[in-house]
């Protein structure tokens, strides 16, 4: 049984803050500060360039990939870290399209994160082979998977509403139609149990700065199913994905399996922080995290609906169809969120009118949910959001 009192103590949360934004940026794991200091002091400082071998920096992306593999149901040896999620989307989509040379349609949905769609547009342009990005409503995806589709490109959990796609069903449908799948797990990894191998997913990508708590700008990950690992063609053929990087050959040869999805020099310091963040996950079971996430989410929804009549639930009511966040529509959502933040309850806002709250059992409990609800009710029912300073839009919402 996972001990969530113990995991809570592993985070350094500011006094007086109730943090409901771990779906956007996870908080600081206490051990990360010392781990980074140690890598800087003892490894970078003392080993200098020999750290690549002596401290194992070069092997870090695969080592950390294996630790994430456990959380997303991937086979060991088939996940590697690096770059940002947008770059990993591009790589996975390019490799998948290359495996379906006779098809031209990339199918996605309007709930996908814009960067995924932008990267698909950019790739289509670069390939210049007449591909089409077809975007349908989330509930229409299954019916839209036809034998024209080369790749189904989906984010499993919708960043705005938390609506969760059924990965097993959609992957099976895609395969039945001869298509491949690229799953974006940005809002799934560390949020809900994921079974990539069990679902037969072809490619998956995700970030580590949200539910996994790796820190701002922490590196992304990519998964390629074992059956494709030595066939996937790397679109971003950087030297560290080469079969023999230090042979410095004049032309590219892909490395073995997932290694070919590496591009350039790994972010050693960022990976050190992530390593400390992943230590927290070693002590918990994903099924326990999910059960607790559902319980806390249900408590939050019930209390908000009972006390804040102006808010309308934007997330699916059925927990089975919901990730680990709860969202509400409110026309003045931006201002209301600023008023909440000013009172120590941190969530965020997504245009046009969504107030988002991440439910993260590693460091949230019933008392946090109750406090957040009480402050939210006060902000709404006393119209505390209606002050000029809460209406000024910052660059990051
Ligand atoms: C679902 C999803 N995909 C892609 C991205 C882009 O990630 P990055 O900024 O790391 O490239 C995000 C960022 O939040 C996201 O939520």
Coordinates of C-alpha atoms and ligand atoms in Angstrom, one line a residue:
X1 CA 0.0 0.0 0.0
X2 CA 1.4 3.4 -1.0
X3 CA 2.1 5.8 1.9
X4 CA 1.0 9.3 0.7
X5 CA 1.9 10.9 4.0
X6 CA 5.4 9.9 3.3
X7 CA 5.4 11.1 -0.3
X8 CA 4.0 14.5 0.8
X9 CA 6.9 15.0 3.1
X10 CA 9.3 14.5 0.1
X11 CA 8.1 17.8 -1.5
X12 CA 9.1 21.3 -0.6
X13 CA 5.8 23.2 -0.8
X14 CA 5.8 26.8 0.3
X15 CA 3.9 27.5 3.5
X16 CA 0.3 28.6 3.1
X17 CA 0.1 27.3 -0.5
X18 CA -2.4 24.8 -1.7
X19 CA -0.9 23.6 -5.0
X20 CA -3.4 22.3 -7.6
X21 CA -1.2 22.9 -10.6
X22 CA 1.0 19.8 -10.6
X23 CA -0.7 18.9 -14.0
X24 CA 1.3 21.9 -15.4
X25 CA 4.5 22.0 -13.3
X26 CA 5.1 19.6 -10.5
X27 CA 6.6 21.0 -7.2
X28 CA 10.2 20.6 -6.1
X29 CA 11.1 17.2 -4.6
X30 CA 13.3 18.0 -1.6
X31 CA 16.0 15.6 -2.7
X32 CA 16.3 17.3 -6.1
X33 CA 18.1 20.3 -4.5
X34 CA 20.8 18.2 -2.9
X35 CA 21.0 15.9 -5.9
X36 CA 21.6 18.8 -8.3
X37 CA 24.1 20.4 -5.9
X38 CA 26.0 17.1 -5.7
X39 CA 26.1 16.6 -9.5
X40 CA 27.4 20.1 -9.9
X41 CA 29.9 19.9 -7.1
X42 CA 31.2 16.3 -7.3
X43 CA 30.6 15.5 -10.9
X44 CA 30.7 18.6 -13.1
X45 CA 33.0 20.4 -10.6
X46 CA 35.5 17.6 -9.9
X47 CA 35.2 15.2 -12.8
X48 CA 34.9 17.8 -15.5
X49 CA 34.6 16.1 -18.9
X50 CA 35.5 12.7 -17.5
X51 CA 32.0 12.8 -16.0
X52 CA 30.6 11.5 -19.3
X53 CA 32.2 8.2 -18.5
X54 CA 32.9 8.2 -14.8
X55 CA 29.5 9.5 -13.7
X56 CA 27.6 7.7 -16.4
X57 CA 26.2 10.9 -17.9
X58 CA 26.0 9.4 -21.4
X59 CA 23.9 6.4 -20.2
X60 CA 21.6 8.6 -18.2
X61 CA 18.9 9.1 -20.9
X62 CA 18.3 5.3 -21.3
X63 CA 18.6 4.7 -17.5
X64 CA 16.0 7.3 -16.7
X65 CA 13.9 6.0 -19.6
X66 CA 13.7 2.6 -17.9
X67 CA 12.4 4.2 -14.7
X68 CA 9.7 6.0 -16.6
X69 CA 8.9 2.8 -18.6
X70 CA 7.7 1.2 -15.3
X71 CA 5.1 4.0 -14.9
X72 CA 3.7 3.8 -18.4
X73 CA 3.6 0.1 -19.0
X74 CA 6.5 0.1 -21.5
X75 CA 9.0 -2.7 -22.0
X76 CA 12.4 -2.0 -20.4
X77 CA 14.9 -0.7 -22.9
X78 CA 12.4 1.0 -25.1
X79 CA 12.1 4.5 -23.6
X80 CA 14.7 7.2 -23.9
X81 CA 14.9 10.8 -22.6
X82 CA 15.8 14.0 -24.4
X83 CA 14.7 17.3 -25.9
X84 CA 11.3 18.7 -25.4
X85 CA 8.0 17.0 -26.0
X86 CA 7.3 19.0 -29.2
X87 CA 10.5 17.6 -30.7
X88 CA 9.6 14.1 -29.6
X89 CA 6.1 14.4 -31.2
X90 CA 7.9 15.3 -34.4
X91 CA 10.2 12.4 -34.2
X92 CA 7.5 9.8 -33.4
X93 CA 5.2 11.1 -36.1
X94 CA 7.9 11.2 -38.7
X95 CA 8.9 7.6 -37.9
X96 CA 5.3 6.4 -38.0
X97 CA 4.5 8.1 -41.3
X98 CA 7.6 6.6 -42.8
X99 CA 6.3 3.2 -42.0
X100 CA 3.0 3.9 -43.9
X101 CA 4.4 5.3 -47.1
X102 CA 1.2 4.7 -49.1
X103 CA -1.1 6.6 -46.8
X104 CA -1.4 10.4 -46.5
X105 CA -3.8 11.1 -43.6
X106 CA -2.7 12.0 -40.0
X107 CA -5.8 11.8 -37.9
X108 CA -6.0 13.9 -34.7
X109 CA -8.6 15.6 -32.6
X110 CA -9.5 19.2 -31.6
X111 CA -8.7 18.4 -28.0
X112 CA -5.1 17.8 -28.9
X113 CA -2.5 20.2 -27.6
X114 CA -1.8 22.8 -30.2
X115 CA 2.0 22.1 -30.3
X116 CA 1.3 18.6 -31.5
X117 CA -0.9 19.9 -34.3
X118 CA 1.7 22.6 -35.2
X119 CA 4.5 20.0 -35.3
X120 CA 2.4 17.8 -37.6
X121 CA 1.8 20.8 -39.9
X122 CA 5.5 21.5 -39.9
X123 CA 6.4 17.9 -40.7
X124 CA 3.8 17.8 -43.5
X125 CA 5.5 20.9 -45.0
X126 CA 9.0 19.4 -44.6
X127 CA 8.0 16.1 -46.2
X128 CA 6.1 17.8 -49.0
X129 CA 4.4 14.6 -50.1
X130 CA 0.8 15.7 -49.9
X131 CA 0.0 14.6 -46.3
X132 CA -3.2 15.9 -44.7
X133 CA -3.8 16.6 -41.0
X134 CA -7.4 15.7 -40.4
X135 CA -8.8 17.0 -37.1
X136 CA -12.1 15.8 -35.8
X137 CA -14.0 16.2 -32.5
X138 CA -12.7 13.9 -29.7
X139 CA -15.8 11.8 -29.7
X140 CA -15.6 11.3 -33.4
X141 CA -12.1 9.9 -33.5
X142 CA -13.1 6.2 -33.4
X143 CA -15.4 6.5 -36.4
X144 CA -12.9 8.6 -38.3
X145 CA -10.2 5.9 -38.3
X146 CA -10.4 4.7 -41.9
X147 CA -8.1 2.8 -44.2
X148 CA -6.8 6.2 -45.4
X149 CA -5.2 6.9 -42.1
X150 CA -1.5 6.5 -41.8
X151 CA -1.1 7.6 -38.2
X152 CA -3.5 8.3 -35.3
X153 CA -1.9 11.2 -33.3
X154 CA -3.6 11.8 -30.0
X155 CA -3.0 13.2 -26.6
X156 CA -4.6 10.7 -24.3
X157 CA -5.8 13.1 -21.6
X158 CA -7.1 16.5 -22.9
X159 CA -5.1 19.3 -21.4
X160 CA -8.2 21.5 -21.0
X161 CA -10.9 19.2 -19.8
X162 CA -9.1 16.1 -18.6
X163 CA -11.2 13.9 -20.9
X164 CA -9.4 10.7 -21.4
X165 CA -9.3 8.6 -24.6
X166 CA -9.6 4.8 -24.4
X167 CA -6.1 3.9 -25.5
X168 CA -6.7 0.2 -25.9
X169 CA -9.9 0.6 -28.0
X170 CA -8.5 3.3 -30.3
X171 CA -5.2 1.5 -30.8
X172 CA -7.0 -1.7 -31.7
X173 CA -9.2 0.2 -34.1
X174 CA -6.2 1.9 -35.7
X175 CA -4.4 -1.4 -36.1
X176 CA -7.5 -3.0 -37.6
X177 CA -7.5 -0.3 -40.2
X178 CA -3.8 -0.6 -40.9
X179 CA -2.8 2.6 -39.1
X180 CA -0.2 3.3 -36.5
X181 CA -0.6 5.2 -33.3
X182 CA 1.4 8.0 -31.6
X183 CA 0.2 8.7 -28.1
X184 CA 1.1 11.9 -26.2
X185 CA 1.2 11.1 -22.5
X186 CA 1.9 14.6 -21.2
X187 CA -1.2 14.4 -18.9
X188 CA -1.1 10.7 -18.4
X189 CA 2.4 9.8 -17.2
X190 CA 2.2 9.8 -13.4
X191 CA -1.4 10.8 -13.6
X192 CA -3.2 7.6 -14.6
X193 CA -2.0 4.0 -15.0
X194 CA -0.9 3.5 -18.6
X195 CA -0.3 0.2 -20.3
X196 CA 1.6 0.9 -23.6
X197 CA 2.7 -2.7 -24.1
X198 CA -0.7 -4.1 -23.2
X199 CA -2.5 -1.7 -25.5
X200 CA -0.1 -2.5 -28.4
X201 CA 0.8 1.2 -28.8
X202 CA 3.3 1.9 -31.5
X203 CA 4.9 5.1 -30.4
X204 CA 4.4 7.3 -27.3
X205 CA 5.9 10.5 -26.1
X206 CA 5.6 12.6 -22.9
X207 CA 7.0 15.2 -20.7
X208 CA 8.4 15.0 -17.2
X209 CA 7.7 18.4 -15.7
X210 CA 4.0 17.9 -15.0
X211 CA 2.9 14.9 -12.9
X212 CA 6.4 13.4 -12.7
X213 CA 7.8 16.6 -11.0
X214 CA 11.1 16.8 -13.0
X215 CA 11.3 20.6 -12.8
X216 CA 10.7 23.4 -15.3
X217 CA 12.0 22.4 -18.8
X218 CA 12.7 18.8 -17.7
X219 CA 13.5 16.5 -20.6
X220 CA 10.8 14.6 -22.6
X221 CA 10.7 10.9 -23.3
X222 CA 9.9 8.8 -26.3
X223 CA 8.8 5.2 -26.6
X224 CA 9.0 3.0 -29.6
X225 CA 7.4 -0.5 -29.5
X226 CA 10.0 -3.3 -29.6
X227 CA 8.6 -4.6 -32.9
X228 CA 9.3 -1.2 -34.6
X229 CA 12.5 -0.3 -32.7
X230 CA 15.0 -1.3 -35.3
X231 CA 12.8 -0.3 -38.2
X232 CA 11.8 3.2 -37.2
X233 CA 13.6 5.8 -39.3
X234 CA 14.9 8.8 -37.2
X235 CA 13.9 12.1 -38.9
X236 CA 16.2 14.0 -36.5
X237 CA 19.5 12.2 -37.2
X238 CA 21.8 13.7 -34.6
X239 CA 25.1 12.3 -33.7
X240 CA 24.0 10.7 -30.4
X241 CA 21.4 8.6 -32.3
X242 CA 24.2 7.3 -34.5
X243 CA 25.3 3.7 -34.2
X244 CA 28.8 4.8 -33.3
X245 CA 28.8 8.5 -32.2
X246 CA 32.5 8.5 -31.4
X247 CA 33.6 7.0 -34.7
X248 CA 32.6 10.4 -36.2
X249 CA 31.7 8.8 -39.5
X250 CA 30.8 11.1 -42.4
X251 CA 27.3 9.8 -42.7
X252 CA 24.5 8.7 -40.5
X253 CA 23.8 5.2 -39.5
X254 CA 20.9 4.7 -36.9
X255 CA 21.8 3.3 -33.5
X256 CA 20.3 0.1 -32.2
X257 CA 16.6 0.3 -31.1
X258 CA 15.5 3.3 -29.0
X259 CA 19.0 4.7 -29.0
X260 CA 18.3 6.1 -32.5
X261 CA 15.7 8.4 -31.0
X262 CA 18.4 10.3 -29.2
X263 CA 19.5 13.5 -30.9
X264 CA 22.2 15.5 -29.2
X265 CA 23.9 16.1 -25.8
X266 CA 21.7 15.1 -22.9
X267 CA 20.7 17.8 -20.3
X268 CA 22.8 16.3 -17.5
X269 CA 21.7 18.8 -14.8
X270 CA 18.0 18.6 -15.7
X271 CA 18.3 14.8 -15.7
X272 CA 19.8 14.9 -12.2
X273 CA 16.7 16.7 -10.9
X274 CA 14.5 14.3 -12.7
X275 CA 16.3 11.4 -11.1
X276 CA 15.5 12.7 -7.6
X277 CA 11.9 13.2 -8.7
X278 CA 11.6 9.6 -9.9
X279 CA 12.9 8.3 -6.6
X280 CA 9.5 9.5 -5.1
X281 CA 7.7 7.2 -7.6
X282 CA 9.7 4.2 -6.5
X283 CA 7.7 4.1 -3.3
X284 CA 4.2 4.2 -4.8
X285 CA 1.9 2.0 -6.9
X286 CA 0.2 3.6 -9.9
X287 CA -3.1 1.9 -9.1
X288 CA -3.0 3.4 -5.6
X289 CA -2.3 6.8 -7.1
X290 CA -5.2 6.5 -9.4
X291 CA -7.6 5.4 -6.7
X292 CA -6.6 8.3 -4.5
X293 CA -6.8 10.7 -7.4
X294 CA -10.3 9.6 -8.2
X295 CA -11.4 9.9 -4.6
X296 CA -9.9 13.4 -4.2
X297 CA -11.4 14.5 -7.6
X298 CA -14.9 13.3 -6.6
X299 CA -14.6 15.2 -3.3
X300 CA -13.6 18.3 -5.1
X301 CA -16.3 18.2 -7.7
X302 CA -19.0 17.5 -5.2
X303 CA -17.9 20.4 -2.9
X304 CA -17.5 22.9 -5.8
X305 CA -20.9 22.0 -7.2
X306 CA -22.5 22.4 -3.8
X307 CA -20.9 25.8 -3.1
X308 CA -20.1 27.5 -6.4
X309 CA -23.2 27.6 -8.6
X310 CA -21.5 29.9 -11.1
X311 CA -19.1 27.1 -12.1
X312 CA -19.9 24.5 -14.7
X313 CA -18.0 21.2 -14.7
X314 CA -15.9 21.0 -17.9
X315 CA -14.4 17.6 -17.2
X316 CA -16.3 14.3 -17.7
X317 CA -18.4 13.4 -14.7
X318 CA -17.5 9.7 -15.0
X319 CA -14.1 9.3 -13.4
X320 CA -13.3 6.4 -15.8
X321 CA -13.2 9.0 -18.6
X322 CA -11.2 11.6 -16.7
X323 CA -7.5 12.0 -16.1
X324 CA -6.1 13.5 -13.0
X325 CA -7.4 17.0 -13.3
X326 CA -10.7 18.7 -12.8
X327 CA -11.8 21.7 -14.9
X328 CA -14.7 24.1 -14.7
X329 CA -16.1 26.7 -17.1
X330 CA -16.4 30.2 -15.8
X331 CA -16.6 33.3 -18.0
X332 CA -14.4 35.2 -15.7
X333 CA -12.1 32.2 -15.1
X334 CA -8.9 34.2 -15.7
X335 CA -9.7 36.8 -13.1
X336 CA -11.1 34.2 -10.7
X337 CA -7.9 32.2 -10.9
X338 CA -5.7 35.2 -10.2
X339 CA -7.9 36.0 -7.1
X340 CA -7.4 32.3 -6.0
X341 CA -3.7 32.4 -6.5
X342 CA -3.5 35.7 -4.5
X343 CA -5.1 33.7 -1.6
X344 CA -2.6 30.8 -1.9
X345 CA -4.7 28.3 -3.9
X346 CA -2.8 27.7 -7.2
X347 CA -4.4 26.3 -10.3
X348 CA -4.3 27.7 -13.8
X349 CA -6.5 29.0 -16.7
X350 CA -6.8 27.9 -20.3
X351 CA -8.6 30.0 -22.8
X352 CA -11.4 30.7 -23.4
X353 CA -13.0 30.0 -20.0
X354 CA -11.4 27.0 -18.3
X355 CA -10.2 27.0 -14.7
X356 CA -8.0 23.9 -14.3
X357 CA -7.1 22.1 -11.1
X358 CA -4.5 19.2 -11.0
X359 CA -5.3 16.5 -8.5
X360 CA -1.9 15.0 -7.4
X361 CA -2.1 12.5 -4.6
X362 CA 1.7 12.4 -4.0
X363 CA 1.4 15.7 -2.1
X364 CA -2.4 16.6 -1.8
X365 CA -4.9 15.3 0.7
X366 CA -8.5 15.9 1.7
X367 CA -7.6 19.0 3.8
X368 CA -6.0 20.6 0.7
X369 CA -9.1 19.9 -1.4
X370 CA -11.4 21.3 1.4
X371 CA -9.3 24.5 1.8
X372 CA -9.2 25.0 -2.0
X373 CA -13.0 24.6 -2.2
X374 CA -13.6 27.0 0.6
X375 CA -11.4 29.7 -0.9
X376 CA -12.9 29.2 -4.3
X377 CA -16.4 29.6 -2.9
X378 CA -15.4 32.8 -1.2
X379 CA -13.8 34.2 -4.3
X380 CA -16.8 33.4 -6.4
X381 CA -19.7 34.1 -4.1
X382 CA -18.2 37.4 -2.9
X383 CA -17.1 38.3 -6.4
X384 CA -13.6 38.9 -5.1
X385 CA -12.3 38.3 -8.6
X386 CA -13.8 41.5 -9.8
X387 CA -10.8 43.7 -9.0
X388 CA -8.8 45.4 -11.7
X389 CA -5.5 43.7 -10.8
X390 CA -7.0 40.3 -11.5
X391 CA -8.0 41.1 -15.0
X392 CA -4.5 42.0 -16.3
X393 CA -3.3 39.1 -18.4
X394 CA 0.2 37.8 -17.8
X395 CA 2.3 36.1 -20.5
X396 CA 1.7 32.7 -18.9
X397 CA -1.8 32.0 -17.8
Ligands
LIG1 C1 -0.2 17.5 -24.5 C2 1.0 18.3 -24.7 N1 1.8 18.1 -25.8 C3 2.9 18.8 -26.0 C4 3.3 19.9 -25.2 C5 4.5 20.7 -25.5 O1 5.6 20.3 -24.7 P1 7.0 21.0 -24.8 O2 6.8 22.5 -24.4 O3 7.8 20.3 -23.7 O4 7.5 20.9 -26.1 C6 2.5 20.1 -24.0 C7 2.9 21.2 -23.1 O5 2.3 21.4 -22.1 C8 1.4 19.3 -23.8 O6 0.6 19.5 -22.7

